[in-house]
Amino acid sequence: YNLKFIITGGRDIIKDLRAILPDDEFLEQPSKTGKYVSITVKKEMQNADEVIAVYKQAATLKGIMIL
């Protein structure tokens, strides 16, 4: 599954997100102006409940938008 996030709160938020998803592949794409970073995390999941659980954890981080 590809999890999508927009980081608006700086590089520290990416570190916090990596703490939630430590063993997964992160693809980072900065915006042209450098204000935002788009993050795609590739993670194998068994069902929709796992996806929702990850998004709920990530939602607790300030400076992150969940897509």
PDB file of C-alpha atoms in Angstrom:
ATOM      1  CA  TYR A   1       0.000   0.000   0.000  1.00  0.00           C
ATOM      2  CA  ASN A   2       1.208   3.542  -0.705  1.00  0.00           C
ATOM      3  CA  LEU A   3       0.641   5.929   2.175  1.00  0.00           C
ATOM      4  CA  LYS A   4       0.701   9.616   1.190  1.00  0.00           C
ATOM      5  CA  PHE A   5       1.638  12.568   3.383  1.00  0.00           C
ATOM      6  CA  ILE A   6       2.430  16.257   2.907  1.00  0.00           C
ATOM      7  CA  ILE A   7       4.941  17.630   5.404  1.00  0.00           C
ATOM      8  CA  THR A   8       4.505  21.316   6.225  1.00  0.00           C
ATOM      9  CA  GLY A   9       6.332  21.445   9.540  1.00  0.00           C
ATOM     10  CA  GLY A  10       9.969  20.889   8.584  1.00  0.00           C
ATOM     11  CA  ARG A  11      12.370  17.972   8.451  1.00  0.00           C
ATOM     12  CA  ASP A  12      11.804  17.000  12.090  1.00  0.00           C
ATOM     13  CA  ILE A  13       8.326  15.789  11.186  1.00  0.00           C
ATOM     14  CA  ILE A  14       9.847  13.368   8.683  1.00  0.00           C
ATOM     15  CA  LYS A  15      11.966  11.912  11.497  1.00  0.00           C
ATOM     16  CA  ASP A  16       8.832  11.527  13.619  1.00  0.00           C
ATOM     17  CA  LEU A  17       7.036   9.827  10.729  1.00  0.00           C
ATOM     18  CA  ARG A  18       9.993   7.467  10.258  1.00  0.00           C
ATOM     19  CA  ALA A  19       9.656   6.548  13.947  1.00  0.00           C
ATOM     20  CA  ILE A  20       6.079   5.400  13.232  1.00  0.00           C
ATOM     21  CA  LEU A  21       7.127   3.517  10.071  1.00  0.00           C
ATOM     22  CA  PRO A  22      10.772   2.567  10.758  1.00  0.00           C
ATOM     23  CA  ASP A  23      11.266  -0.308   8.310  1.00  0.00           C
ATOM     24  CA  ASP A  24       9.405   1.041   5.306  1.00  0.00           C
ATOM     25  CA  GLU A  25      10.556   2.689   2.081  1.00  0.00           C
ATOM     26  CA  PHE A  26      10.159   6.491   2.028  1.00  0.00           C
ATOM     27  CA  LEU A  27      10.069   8.478  -1.213  1.00  0.00           C
ATOM     28  CA  GLU A  28      10.493  12.231  -0.671  1.00  0.00           C
ATOM     29  CA  GLN A  29       9.587  14.909  -3.212  1.00  0.00           C
ATOM     30  CA  PRO A  30      10.127  18.546  -2.169  1.00  0.00           C
ATOM     31  CA  SER A  31       7.864  21.223  -3.624  1.00  0.00           C
ATOM     32  CA  LYS A  32       9.328  23.695  -6.095  1.00  0.00           C
ATOM     33  CA  THR A  33       9.332  26.441  -3.475  1.00  0.00           C
ATOM     34  CA  GLY A  34      10.678  24.173  -0.737  1.00  0.00           C
ATOM     35  CA  LYS A  35       7.745  24.885   1.601  1.00  0.00           C
ATOM     36  CA  TYR A  36       6.416  21.340   1.522  1.00  0.00           C
ATOM     37  CA  VAL A  37       7.694  17.807   1.150  1.00  0.00           C
ATOM     38  CA  SER A  38       5.502  15.102  -0.334  1.00  0.00           C
ATOM     39  CA  ILE A  39       6.127  11.705   1.241  1.00  0.00           C
ATOM     40  CA  THR A  40       5.055   8.345  -0.148  1.00  0.00           C
ATOM     41  CA  VAL A  41       5.625   5.368   2.112  1.00  0.00           C
ATOM     42  CA  LYS A  42       5.439   1.896   0.628  1.00  0.00           C
ATOM     43  CA  LYS A  43       4.190  -0.560   3.233  1.00  0.00           C
ATOM     44  CA  GLU A  44       2.737  -4.030   3.001  1.00  0.00           C
ATOM     45  CA  MET A  45      -0.542  -4.243   4.899  1.00  0.00           C
ATOM     46  CA  GLN A  46      -3.026  -7.033   5.462  1.00  0.00           C
ATOM     47  CA  ASN A  47      -6.279  -5.038   5.658  1.00  0.00           C
ATOM     48  CA  ALA A  48      -7.864  -1.588   5.758  1.00  0.00           C
ATOM     49  CA  ASP A  49      -7.766  -1.479   9.561  1.00  0.00           C
ATOM     50  CA  GLU A  50      -3.961  -1.438   9.448  1.00  0.00           C
ATOM     51  CA  VAL A  51      -4.016   1.472   6.994  1.00  0.00           C
ATOM     52  CA  ILE A  52      -6.390   3.439   9.210  1.00  0.00           C
ATOM     53  CA  ALA A  53      -4.257   2.730  12.292  1.00  0.00           C
ATOM     54  CA  VAL A  54      -1.133   4.151  10.612  1.00  0.00           C
ATOM     55  CA  TYR A  55      -2.986   7.260   9.431  1.00  0.00           C
ATOM     56  CA  LYS A  56      -4.381   7.800  12.950  1.00  0.00           C
ATOM     57  CA  GLN A  57      -0.874   7.618  14.416  1.00  0.00           C
ATOM     58  CA  ALA A  58       0.453  10.040  11.813  1.00  0.00           C
ATOM     59  CA  ALA A  59      -2.457  12.422  12.442  1.00  0.00           C
ATOM     60  CA  THR A  60      -1.098  13.054  15.945  1.00  0.00           C
ATOM     61  CA  LEU A  61       1.965  14.758  14.427  1.00  0.00           C
ATOM     62  CA  LYS A  62       1.764  18.527  13.965  1.00  0.00           C
ATOM     63  CA  GLY A  63       2.843  19.784  10.556  1.00  0.00           C
ATOM     64  CA  ILE A  64       1.606  16.831   8.537  1.00  0.00           C
ATOM     65  CA  MET A  65      -1.278  16.560   6.091  1.00  0.00           C
ATOM     66  CA  ILE A  66      -2.644  13.122   5.304  1.00  0.00           C
ATOM     67  CA  LEU A  67      -3.866  12.317   1.796  1.00  0.00           C
TER      68      LEU A  67
END
